PDB file of C-alpha atoms and ligand atoms in Angstrom:
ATOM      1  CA  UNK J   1      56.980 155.871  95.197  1.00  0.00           C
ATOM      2  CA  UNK J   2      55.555 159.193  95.355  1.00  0.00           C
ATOM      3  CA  UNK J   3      58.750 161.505  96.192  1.00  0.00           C
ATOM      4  CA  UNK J   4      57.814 164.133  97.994  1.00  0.00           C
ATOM      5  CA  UNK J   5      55.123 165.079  95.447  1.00  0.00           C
ATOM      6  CA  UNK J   6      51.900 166.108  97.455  1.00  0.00           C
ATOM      7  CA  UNK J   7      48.426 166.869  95.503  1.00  0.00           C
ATOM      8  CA  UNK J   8      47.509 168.318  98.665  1.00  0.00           C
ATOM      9  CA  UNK J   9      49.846 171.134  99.031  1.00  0.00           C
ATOM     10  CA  UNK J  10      50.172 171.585  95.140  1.00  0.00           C
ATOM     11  CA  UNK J  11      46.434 172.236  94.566  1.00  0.00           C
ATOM     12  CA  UNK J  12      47.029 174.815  97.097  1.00  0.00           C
ATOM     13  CA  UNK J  13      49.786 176.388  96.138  1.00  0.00           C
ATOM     14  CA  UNK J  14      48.384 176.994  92.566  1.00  0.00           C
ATOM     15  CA  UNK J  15      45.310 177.999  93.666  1.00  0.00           C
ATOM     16  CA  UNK J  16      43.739 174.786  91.155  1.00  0.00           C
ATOM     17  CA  UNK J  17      41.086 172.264  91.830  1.00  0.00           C
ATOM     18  CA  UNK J  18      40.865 168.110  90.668  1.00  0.00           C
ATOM     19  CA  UNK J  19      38.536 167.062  87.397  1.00  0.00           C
ATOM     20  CA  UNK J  20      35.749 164.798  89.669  1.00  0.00           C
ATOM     21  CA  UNK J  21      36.321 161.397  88.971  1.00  0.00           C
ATOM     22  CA  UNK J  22      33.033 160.821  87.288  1.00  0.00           C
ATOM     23  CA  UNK J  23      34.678 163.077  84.240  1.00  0.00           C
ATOM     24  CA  UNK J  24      36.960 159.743  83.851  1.00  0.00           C
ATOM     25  CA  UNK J  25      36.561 157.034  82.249  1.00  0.00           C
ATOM     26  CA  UNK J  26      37.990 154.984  85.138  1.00  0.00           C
ATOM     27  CA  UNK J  27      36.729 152.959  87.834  1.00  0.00           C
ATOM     28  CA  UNK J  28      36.467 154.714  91.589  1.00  0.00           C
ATOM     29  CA  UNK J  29      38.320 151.695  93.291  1.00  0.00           C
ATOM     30  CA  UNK J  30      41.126 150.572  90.856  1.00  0.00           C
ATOM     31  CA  UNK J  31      40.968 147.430  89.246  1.00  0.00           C
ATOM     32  CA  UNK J  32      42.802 144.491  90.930  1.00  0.00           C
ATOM     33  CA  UNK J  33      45.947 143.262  88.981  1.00  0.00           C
ATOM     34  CA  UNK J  34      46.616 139.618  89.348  1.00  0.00           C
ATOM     35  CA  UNK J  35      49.356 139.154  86.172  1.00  0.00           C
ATOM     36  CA  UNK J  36      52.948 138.264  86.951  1.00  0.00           C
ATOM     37  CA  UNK J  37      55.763 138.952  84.681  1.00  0.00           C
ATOM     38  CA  UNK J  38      56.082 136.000  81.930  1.00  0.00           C
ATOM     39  CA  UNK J  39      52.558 135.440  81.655  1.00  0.00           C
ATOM     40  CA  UNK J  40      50.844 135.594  78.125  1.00  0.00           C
ATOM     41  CA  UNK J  41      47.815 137.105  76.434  1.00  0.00           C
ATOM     42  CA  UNK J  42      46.332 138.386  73.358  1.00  0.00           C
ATOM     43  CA  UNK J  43      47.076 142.032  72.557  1.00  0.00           C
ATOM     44  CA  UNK J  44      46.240 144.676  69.481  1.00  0.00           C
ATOM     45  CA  UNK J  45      49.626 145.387  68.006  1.00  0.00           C
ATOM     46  CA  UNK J  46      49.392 148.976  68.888  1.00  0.00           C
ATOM     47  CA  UNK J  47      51.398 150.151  65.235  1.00  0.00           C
ATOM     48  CA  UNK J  48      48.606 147.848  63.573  1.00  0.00           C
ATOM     49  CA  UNK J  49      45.430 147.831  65.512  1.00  0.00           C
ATOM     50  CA  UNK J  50      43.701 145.362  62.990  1.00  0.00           C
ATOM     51  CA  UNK J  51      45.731 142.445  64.171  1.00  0.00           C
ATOM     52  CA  UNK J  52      45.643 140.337  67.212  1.00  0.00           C
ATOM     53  CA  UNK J  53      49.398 139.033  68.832  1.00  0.00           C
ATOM     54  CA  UNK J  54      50.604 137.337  71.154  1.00  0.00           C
ATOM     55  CA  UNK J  55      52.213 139.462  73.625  1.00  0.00           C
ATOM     56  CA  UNK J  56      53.966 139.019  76.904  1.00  0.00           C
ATOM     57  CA  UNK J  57      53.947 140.624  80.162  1.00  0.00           C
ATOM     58  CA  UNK J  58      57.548 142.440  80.875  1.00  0.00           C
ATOM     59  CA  UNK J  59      57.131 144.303  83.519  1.00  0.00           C
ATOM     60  CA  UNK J  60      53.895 145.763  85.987  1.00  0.00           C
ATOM     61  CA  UNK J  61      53.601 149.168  87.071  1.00  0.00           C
ATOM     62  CA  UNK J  62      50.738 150.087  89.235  1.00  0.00           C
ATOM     63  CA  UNK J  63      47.173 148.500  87.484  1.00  0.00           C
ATOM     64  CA  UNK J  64      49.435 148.794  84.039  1.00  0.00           C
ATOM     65  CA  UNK J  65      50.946 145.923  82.408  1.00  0.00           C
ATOM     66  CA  UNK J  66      54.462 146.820  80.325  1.00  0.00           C
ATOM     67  CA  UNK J  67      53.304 144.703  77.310  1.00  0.00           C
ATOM     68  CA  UNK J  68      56.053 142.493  74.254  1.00  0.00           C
ATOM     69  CA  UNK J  69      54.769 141.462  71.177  1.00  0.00           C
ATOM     70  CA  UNK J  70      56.442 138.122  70.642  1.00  0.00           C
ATOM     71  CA  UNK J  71      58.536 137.930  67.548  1.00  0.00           C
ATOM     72  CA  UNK J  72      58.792 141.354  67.835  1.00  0.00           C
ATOM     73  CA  UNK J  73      61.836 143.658  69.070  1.00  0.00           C
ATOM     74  CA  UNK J  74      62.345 145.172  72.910  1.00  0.00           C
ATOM     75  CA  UNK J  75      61.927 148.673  71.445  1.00  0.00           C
ATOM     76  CA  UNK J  76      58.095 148.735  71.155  1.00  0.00           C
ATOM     77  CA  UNK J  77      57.152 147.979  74.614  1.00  0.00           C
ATOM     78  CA  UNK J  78      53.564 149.135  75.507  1.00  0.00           C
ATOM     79  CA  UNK J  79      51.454 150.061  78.357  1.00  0.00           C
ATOM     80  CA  UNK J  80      47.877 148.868  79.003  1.00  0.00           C
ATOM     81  CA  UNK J  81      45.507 148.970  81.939  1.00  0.00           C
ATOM     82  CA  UNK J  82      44.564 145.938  83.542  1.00  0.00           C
ATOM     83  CA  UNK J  83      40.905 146.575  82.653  1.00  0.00           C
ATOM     84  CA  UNK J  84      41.902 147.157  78.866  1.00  0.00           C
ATOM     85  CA  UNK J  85      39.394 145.731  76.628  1.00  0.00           C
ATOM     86  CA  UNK J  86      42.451 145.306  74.180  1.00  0.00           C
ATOM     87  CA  UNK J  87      43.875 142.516  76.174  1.00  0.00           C
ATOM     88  CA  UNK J  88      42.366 139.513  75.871  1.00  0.00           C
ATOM     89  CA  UNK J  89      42.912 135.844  77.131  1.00  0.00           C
ATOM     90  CA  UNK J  90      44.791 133.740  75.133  1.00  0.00           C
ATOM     91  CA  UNK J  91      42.065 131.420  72.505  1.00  0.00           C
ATOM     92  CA  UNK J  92      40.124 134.343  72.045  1.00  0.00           C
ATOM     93  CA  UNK J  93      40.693 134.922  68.931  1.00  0.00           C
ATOM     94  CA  UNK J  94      40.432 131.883  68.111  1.00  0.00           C
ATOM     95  CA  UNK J  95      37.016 131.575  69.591  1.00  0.00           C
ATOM     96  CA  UNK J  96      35.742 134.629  67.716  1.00  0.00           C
ATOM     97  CA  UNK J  97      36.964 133.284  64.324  1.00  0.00           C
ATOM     98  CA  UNK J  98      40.122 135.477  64.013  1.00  0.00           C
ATOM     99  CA  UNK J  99      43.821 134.469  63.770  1.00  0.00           C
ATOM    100  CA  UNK J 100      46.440 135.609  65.327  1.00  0.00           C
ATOM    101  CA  UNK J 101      49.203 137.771  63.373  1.00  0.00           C
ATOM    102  CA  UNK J 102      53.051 138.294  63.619  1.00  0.00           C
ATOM    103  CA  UNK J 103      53.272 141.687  65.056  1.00  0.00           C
ATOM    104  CA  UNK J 104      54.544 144.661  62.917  1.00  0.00           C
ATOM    105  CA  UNK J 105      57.969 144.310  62.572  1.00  0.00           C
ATOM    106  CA  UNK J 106      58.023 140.437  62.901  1.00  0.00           C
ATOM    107  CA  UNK J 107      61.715 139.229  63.027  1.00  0.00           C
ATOM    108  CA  UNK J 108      61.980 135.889  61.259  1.00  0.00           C
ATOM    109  CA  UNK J 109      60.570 135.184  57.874  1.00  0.00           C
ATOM    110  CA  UNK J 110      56.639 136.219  57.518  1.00  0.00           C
ATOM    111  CA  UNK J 111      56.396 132.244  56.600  1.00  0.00           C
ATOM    112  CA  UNK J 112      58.318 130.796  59.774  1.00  0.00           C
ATOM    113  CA  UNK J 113      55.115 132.466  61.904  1.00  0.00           C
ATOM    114  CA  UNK J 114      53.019 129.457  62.107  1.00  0.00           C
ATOM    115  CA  UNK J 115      55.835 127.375  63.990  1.00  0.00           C
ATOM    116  CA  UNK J 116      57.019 130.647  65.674  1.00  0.00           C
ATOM    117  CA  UNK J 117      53.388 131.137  66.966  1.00  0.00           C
ATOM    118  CA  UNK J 118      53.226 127.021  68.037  1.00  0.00           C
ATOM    119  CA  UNK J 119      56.591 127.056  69.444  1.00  0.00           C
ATOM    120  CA  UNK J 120      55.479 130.135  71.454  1.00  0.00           C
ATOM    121  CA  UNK J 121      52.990 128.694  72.775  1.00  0.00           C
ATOM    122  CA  UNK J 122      53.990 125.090  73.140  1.00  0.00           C
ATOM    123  CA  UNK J 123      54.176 125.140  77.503  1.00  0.00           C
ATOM    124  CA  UNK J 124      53.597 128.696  77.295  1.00  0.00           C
ATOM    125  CA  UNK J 125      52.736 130.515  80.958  1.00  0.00           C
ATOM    126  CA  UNK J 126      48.882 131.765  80.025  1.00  0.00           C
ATOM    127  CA  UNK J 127      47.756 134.424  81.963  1.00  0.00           C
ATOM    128  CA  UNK J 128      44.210 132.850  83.359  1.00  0.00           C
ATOM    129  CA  UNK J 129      40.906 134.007  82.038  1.00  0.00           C
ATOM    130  CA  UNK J 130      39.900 134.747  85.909  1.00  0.00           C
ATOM    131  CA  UNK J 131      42.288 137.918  86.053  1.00  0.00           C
ATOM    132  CA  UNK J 132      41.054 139.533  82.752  1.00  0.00           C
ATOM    133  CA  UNK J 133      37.819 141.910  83.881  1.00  0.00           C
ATOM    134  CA  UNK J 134      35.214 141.189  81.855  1.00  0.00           C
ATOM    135  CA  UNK J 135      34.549 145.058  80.911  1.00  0.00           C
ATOM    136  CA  UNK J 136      35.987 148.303  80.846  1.00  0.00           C
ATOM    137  CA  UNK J 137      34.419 150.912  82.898  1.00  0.00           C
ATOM    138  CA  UNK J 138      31.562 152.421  80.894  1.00  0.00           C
ATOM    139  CA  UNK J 139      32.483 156.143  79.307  1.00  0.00           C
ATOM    140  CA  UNK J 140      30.920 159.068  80.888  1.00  0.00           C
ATOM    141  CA  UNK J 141      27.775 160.109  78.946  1.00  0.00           C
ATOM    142  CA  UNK J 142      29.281 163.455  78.430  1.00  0.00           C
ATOM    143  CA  UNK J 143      32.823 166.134  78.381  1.00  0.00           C
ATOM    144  CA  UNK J 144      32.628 167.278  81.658  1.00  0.00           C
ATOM    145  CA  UNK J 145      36.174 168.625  81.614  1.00  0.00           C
ATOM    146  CA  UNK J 146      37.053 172.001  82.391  1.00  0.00           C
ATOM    147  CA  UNK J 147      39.494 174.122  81.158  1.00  0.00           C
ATOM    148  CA  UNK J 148      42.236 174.444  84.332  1.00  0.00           C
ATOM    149  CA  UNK J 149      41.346 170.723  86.153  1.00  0.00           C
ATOM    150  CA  UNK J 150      43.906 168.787  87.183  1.00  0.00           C
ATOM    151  CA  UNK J 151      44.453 164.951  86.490  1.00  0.00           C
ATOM    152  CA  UNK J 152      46.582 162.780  85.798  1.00  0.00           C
ATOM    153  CA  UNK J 153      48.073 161.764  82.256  1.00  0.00           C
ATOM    154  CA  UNK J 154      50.077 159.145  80.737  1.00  0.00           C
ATOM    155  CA  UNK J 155      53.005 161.047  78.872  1.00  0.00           C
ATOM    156  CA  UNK J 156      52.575 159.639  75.407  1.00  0.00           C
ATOM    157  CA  UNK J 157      56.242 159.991  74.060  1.00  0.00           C
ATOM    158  CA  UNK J 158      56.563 158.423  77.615  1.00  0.00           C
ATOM    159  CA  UNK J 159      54.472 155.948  78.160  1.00  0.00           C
ATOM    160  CA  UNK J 160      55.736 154.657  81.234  1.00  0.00           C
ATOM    161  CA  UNK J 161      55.553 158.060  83.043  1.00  0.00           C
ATOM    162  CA  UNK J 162      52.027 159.177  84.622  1.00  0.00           C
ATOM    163  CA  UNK J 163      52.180 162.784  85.211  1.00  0.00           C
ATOM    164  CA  UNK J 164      50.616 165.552  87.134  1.00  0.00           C
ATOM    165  CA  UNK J 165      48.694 167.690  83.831  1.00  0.00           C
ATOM    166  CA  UNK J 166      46.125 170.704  83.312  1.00  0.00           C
ATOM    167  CA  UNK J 167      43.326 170.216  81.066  1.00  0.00           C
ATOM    168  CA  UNK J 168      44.258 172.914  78.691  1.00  0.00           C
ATOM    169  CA  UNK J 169      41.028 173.395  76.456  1.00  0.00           C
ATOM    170  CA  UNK J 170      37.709 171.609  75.917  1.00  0.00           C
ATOM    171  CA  UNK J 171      36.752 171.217  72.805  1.00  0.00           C
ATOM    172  CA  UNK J 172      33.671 168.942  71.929  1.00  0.00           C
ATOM    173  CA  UNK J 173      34.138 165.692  73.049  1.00  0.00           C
ATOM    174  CA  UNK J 174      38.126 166.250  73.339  1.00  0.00           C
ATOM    175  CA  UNK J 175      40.665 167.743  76.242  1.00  0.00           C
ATOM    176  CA  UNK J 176      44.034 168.928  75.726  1.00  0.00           C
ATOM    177  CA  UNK J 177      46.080 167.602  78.224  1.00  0.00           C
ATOM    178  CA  UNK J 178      49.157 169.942  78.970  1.00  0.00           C
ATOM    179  CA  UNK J 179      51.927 168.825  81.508  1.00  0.00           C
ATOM    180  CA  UNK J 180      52.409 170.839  84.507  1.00  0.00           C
ATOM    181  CA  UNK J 181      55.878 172.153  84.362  1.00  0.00           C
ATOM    182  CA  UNK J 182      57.209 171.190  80.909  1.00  0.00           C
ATOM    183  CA  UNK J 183      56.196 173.064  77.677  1.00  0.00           C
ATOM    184  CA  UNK J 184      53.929 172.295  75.321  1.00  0.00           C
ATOM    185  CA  UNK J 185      56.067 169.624  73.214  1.00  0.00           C
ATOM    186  CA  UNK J 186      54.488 166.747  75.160  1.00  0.00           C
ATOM    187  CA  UNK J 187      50.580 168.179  75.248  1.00  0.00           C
ATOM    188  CA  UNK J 188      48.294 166.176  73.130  1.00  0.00           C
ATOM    189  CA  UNK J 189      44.151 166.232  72.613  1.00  0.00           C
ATOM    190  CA  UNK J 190      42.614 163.157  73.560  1.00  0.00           C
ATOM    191  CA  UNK J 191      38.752 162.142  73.647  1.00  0.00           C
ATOM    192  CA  UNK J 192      37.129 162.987  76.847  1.00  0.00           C
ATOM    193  CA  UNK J 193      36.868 159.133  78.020  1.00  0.00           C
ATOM    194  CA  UNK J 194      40.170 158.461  77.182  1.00  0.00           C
ATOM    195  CA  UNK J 195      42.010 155.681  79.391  1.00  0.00           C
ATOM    196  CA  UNK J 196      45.087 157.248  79.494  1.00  0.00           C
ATOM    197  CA  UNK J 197      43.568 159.916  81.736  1.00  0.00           C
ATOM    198  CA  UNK J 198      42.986 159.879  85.444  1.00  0.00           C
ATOM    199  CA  UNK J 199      42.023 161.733  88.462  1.00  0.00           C
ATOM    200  CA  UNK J 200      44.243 163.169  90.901  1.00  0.00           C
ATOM    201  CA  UNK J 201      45.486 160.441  93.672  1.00  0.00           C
ATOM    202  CA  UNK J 202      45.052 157.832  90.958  1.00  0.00           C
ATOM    203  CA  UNK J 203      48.822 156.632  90.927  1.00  0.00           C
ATOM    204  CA  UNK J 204      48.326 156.642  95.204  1.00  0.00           C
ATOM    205  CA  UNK J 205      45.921 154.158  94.660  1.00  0.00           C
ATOM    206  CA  UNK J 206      47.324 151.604  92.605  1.00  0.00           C
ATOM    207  CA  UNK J 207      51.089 152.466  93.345  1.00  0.00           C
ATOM    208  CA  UNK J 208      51.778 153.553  90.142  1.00  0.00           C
ATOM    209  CA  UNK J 209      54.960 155.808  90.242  1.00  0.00           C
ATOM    210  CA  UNK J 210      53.501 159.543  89.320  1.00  0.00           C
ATOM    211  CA  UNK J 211      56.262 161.778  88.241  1.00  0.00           C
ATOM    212  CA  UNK J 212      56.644 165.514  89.752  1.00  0.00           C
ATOM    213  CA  UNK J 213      55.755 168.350  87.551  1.00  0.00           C
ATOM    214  CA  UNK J 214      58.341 169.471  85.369  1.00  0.00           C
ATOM    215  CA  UNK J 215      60.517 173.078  86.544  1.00  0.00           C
ATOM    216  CA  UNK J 216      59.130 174.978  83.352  1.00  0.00           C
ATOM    217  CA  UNK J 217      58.049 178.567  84.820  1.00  0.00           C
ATOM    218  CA  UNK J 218      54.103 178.565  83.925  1.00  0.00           C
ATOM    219  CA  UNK J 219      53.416 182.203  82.467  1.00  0.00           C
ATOM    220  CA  UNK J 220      49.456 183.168  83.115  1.00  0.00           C
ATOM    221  CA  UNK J 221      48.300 183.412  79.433  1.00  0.00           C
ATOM    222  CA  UNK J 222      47.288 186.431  77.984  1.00  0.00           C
ATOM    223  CA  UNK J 223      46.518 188.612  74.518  1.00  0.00           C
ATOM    224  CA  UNK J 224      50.043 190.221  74.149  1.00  0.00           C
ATOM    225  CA  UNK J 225      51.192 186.090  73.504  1.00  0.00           C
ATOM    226  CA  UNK J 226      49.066 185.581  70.319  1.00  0.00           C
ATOM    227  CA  UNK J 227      50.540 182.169  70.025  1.00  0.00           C
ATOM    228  CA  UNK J 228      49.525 180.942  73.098  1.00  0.00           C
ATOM    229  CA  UNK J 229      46.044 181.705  72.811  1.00  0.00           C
ATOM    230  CA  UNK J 230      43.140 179.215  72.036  1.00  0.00           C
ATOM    231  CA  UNK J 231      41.718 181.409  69.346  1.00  0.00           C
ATOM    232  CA  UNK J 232      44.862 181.238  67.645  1.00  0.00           C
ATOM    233  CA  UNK J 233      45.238 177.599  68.098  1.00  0.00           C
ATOM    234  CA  UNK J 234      42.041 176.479  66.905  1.00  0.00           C
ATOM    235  CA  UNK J 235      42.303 178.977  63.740  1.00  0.00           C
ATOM    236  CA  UNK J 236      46.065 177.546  62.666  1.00  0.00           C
ATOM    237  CA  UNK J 237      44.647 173.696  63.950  1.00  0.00           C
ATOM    238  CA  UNK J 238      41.367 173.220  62.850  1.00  0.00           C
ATOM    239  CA  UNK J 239      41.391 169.666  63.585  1.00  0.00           C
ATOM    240  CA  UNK J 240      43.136 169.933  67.130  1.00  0.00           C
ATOM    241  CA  UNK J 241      45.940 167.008  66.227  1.00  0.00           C
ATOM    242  CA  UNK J 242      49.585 167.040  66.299  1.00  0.00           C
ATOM    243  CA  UNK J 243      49.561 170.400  65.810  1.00  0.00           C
ATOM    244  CA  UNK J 244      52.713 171.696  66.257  1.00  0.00           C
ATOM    245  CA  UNK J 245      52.408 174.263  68.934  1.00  0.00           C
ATOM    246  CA  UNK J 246      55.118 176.676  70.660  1.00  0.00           C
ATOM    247  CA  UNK J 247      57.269 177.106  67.613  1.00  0.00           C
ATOM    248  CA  UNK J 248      61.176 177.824  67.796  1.00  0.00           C
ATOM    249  CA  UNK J 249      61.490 175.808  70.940  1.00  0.00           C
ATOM    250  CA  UNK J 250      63.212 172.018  71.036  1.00  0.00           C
ATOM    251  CA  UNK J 251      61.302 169.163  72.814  1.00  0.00           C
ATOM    252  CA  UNK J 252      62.581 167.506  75.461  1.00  0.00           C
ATOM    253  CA  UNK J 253      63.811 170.769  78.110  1.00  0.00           C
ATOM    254  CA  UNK J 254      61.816 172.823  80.372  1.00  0.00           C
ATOM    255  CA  UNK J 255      61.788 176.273  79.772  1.00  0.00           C
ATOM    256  CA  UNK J 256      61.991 179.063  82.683  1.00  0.00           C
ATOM    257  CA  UNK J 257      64.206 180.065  84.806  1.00  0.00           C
ATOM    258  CA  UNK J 258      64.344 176.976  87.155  1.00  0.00           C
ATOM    259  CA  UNK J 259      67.733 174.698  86.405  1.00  0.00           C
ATOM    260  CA  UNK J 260      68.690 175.355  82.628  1.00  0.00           C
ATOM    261  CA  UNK J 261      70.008 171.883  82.545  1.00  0.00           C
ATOM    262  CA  UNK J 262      69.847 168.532  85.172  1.00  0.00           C
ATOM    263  CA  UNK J 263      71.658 166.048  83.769  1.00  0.00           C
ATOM    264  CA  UNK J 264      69.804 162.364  84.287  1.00  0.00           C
ATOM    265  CA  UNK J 265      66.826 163.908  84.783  1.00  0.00           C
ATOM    266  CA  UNK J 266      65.678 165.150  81.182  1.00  0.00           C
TER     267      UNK J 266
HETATM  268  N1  MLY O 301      63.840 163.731  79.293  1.00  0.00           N
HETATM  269  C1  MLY O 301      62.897 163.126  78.418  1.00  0.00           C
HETATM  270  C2  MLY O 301      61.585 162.828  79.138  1.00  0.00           C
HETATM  271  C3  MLY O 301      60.732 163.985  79.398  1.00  0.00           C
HETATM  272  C4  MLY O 301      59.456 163.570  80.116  1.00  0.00           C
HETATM  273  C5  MLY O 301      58.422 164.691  80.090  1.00  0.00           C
HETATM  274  N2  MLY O 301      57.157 164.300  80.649  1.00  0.00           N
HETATM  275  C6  MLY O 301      57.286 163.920  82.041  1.00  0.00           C
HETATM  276  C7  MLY O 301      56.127 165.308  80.453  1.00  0.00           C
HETATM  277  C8  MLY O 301      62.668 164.036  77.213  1.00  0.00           C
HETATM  278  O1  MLY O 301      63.015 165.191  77.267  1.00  0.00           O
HETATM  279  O2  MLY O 301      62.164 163.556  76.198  1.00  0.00           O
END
């Protein structure tokens, strides 16, 4: 469900033109998704990328599978793309010598994970090795982001939400993504092929559910804001991560003039 958000008229309106797909590392005709709810697979634990879990599939969205580390808690669902290479049929691990882990935050005993892991999988619903795809689309051989191209972003505090986002500076092999109509609280730098990225019409394709731009007022940037520009930013953030950005304002509200407050929405 799109609401009545239209690329179209939006890319008109603000005068602003779509990254090409070949900047993404995505494929042109989204991947097929074949896994149902229940099924299981091998997964990175996300908080603990050396080990391999056992996770289950809670929910689809789209090409995106809503992802539960079993033996873990409901609080640390996680998203991945059907094409993920970090989602893997279940025995391979096995076959490539490894063994599977209690996720992070396991809730029994560490030494009750053997029979939790056996139980688990005793009559287990396996997602098939057919429906995995064998590779993730290649990366682009180079940044060909520019600053002001639109795309669309997974909203990393909100990983369920794909949004309509800027690209708000290039910088090597890196993009700040910046969310079109909310301040800079959820921004965040990501490498140039990163998956959570995606070009505009990406959530028409696969019926993922993209979110409208946020209500913040978007101010054109200029020298009188010091803060705001990228010259500032990359003196006070050398290394481009978490920096905190935007000081004296709390997450979580647009700013402008548009509704102060919606309650339910934000
Ligand atoms: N109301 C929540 C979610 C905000 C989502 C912002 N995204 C779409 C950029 C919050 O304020 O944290």
């Amino acid at each position: 469900y799109q609401g009545h958000f239209s690329w179209d008229k939006y890319l008109k309106e603000t005068g602003s033109s779509a990254a090409p797909a070949h900047c993404f590392r995505q494929c042109l005709t989204p991947p097929v998704n074949e896994f149902k709810s229940g099924m299981k697979l091998e997964a990175q634990d996300p908080r603990n990328t050396t080990s391999t879990c056992i996770a289950t599939v809670v929910g689809l969205t789209g090409v995106r599978l809503r992802l539960r580390l079993d033996g873990s808690d409901n609080k640390n669902d996680f998203w991945r793309l059907v094409d993920s290479s970090e989602i893997q049929p279940i025995g391979n691990c096995e076959k490539n010598a490894g063994m599977l882990q209690p996720p992070l935050g396991f809730r029994l005993n560490a030494s009750s994970w053997p029979m939790f892991l056996l139980k688990t999988l005793n009559g287990a619903e396996m997602a098939p090795v057919r429906i995995f795809h064998k590779q993730e689309p290649p990366a682009p051989a180079q940044n060909s982001f520019k600053v002001g191209m639109k795309l669309e972003a997974v909203d990393r505090k909100n990983p369920h939400f794909i949004c309509p986002a800027t690209i708000g500076e290039v910088r090597g092999s890196e993009v700040l993504v910046t969310f079109d109509g909310w301040r800079g609280a959820f921004d965040y730098y990501c490498r140039y092929d990163s998956r959570d990225i995606f070009p505009v019409g990406w959530c028409a394709l696969t019926g993922d559910n993209l979110q409208p731009p946020g209500t913040k007022v978007v101010l054109p940037k200029s020298p009188s804001t010091p803060l705001e520009s990228s010259s500032e930013r990359s003196s006070m953030h050398p290394a481009g991560r978490g920096a905190p950005r935007q000081r004296g304002r709390k997450p979580g509200r647009p700013r402008g003039r548009l509704p102060g407050r919606l309650p339910g929405i934000w």
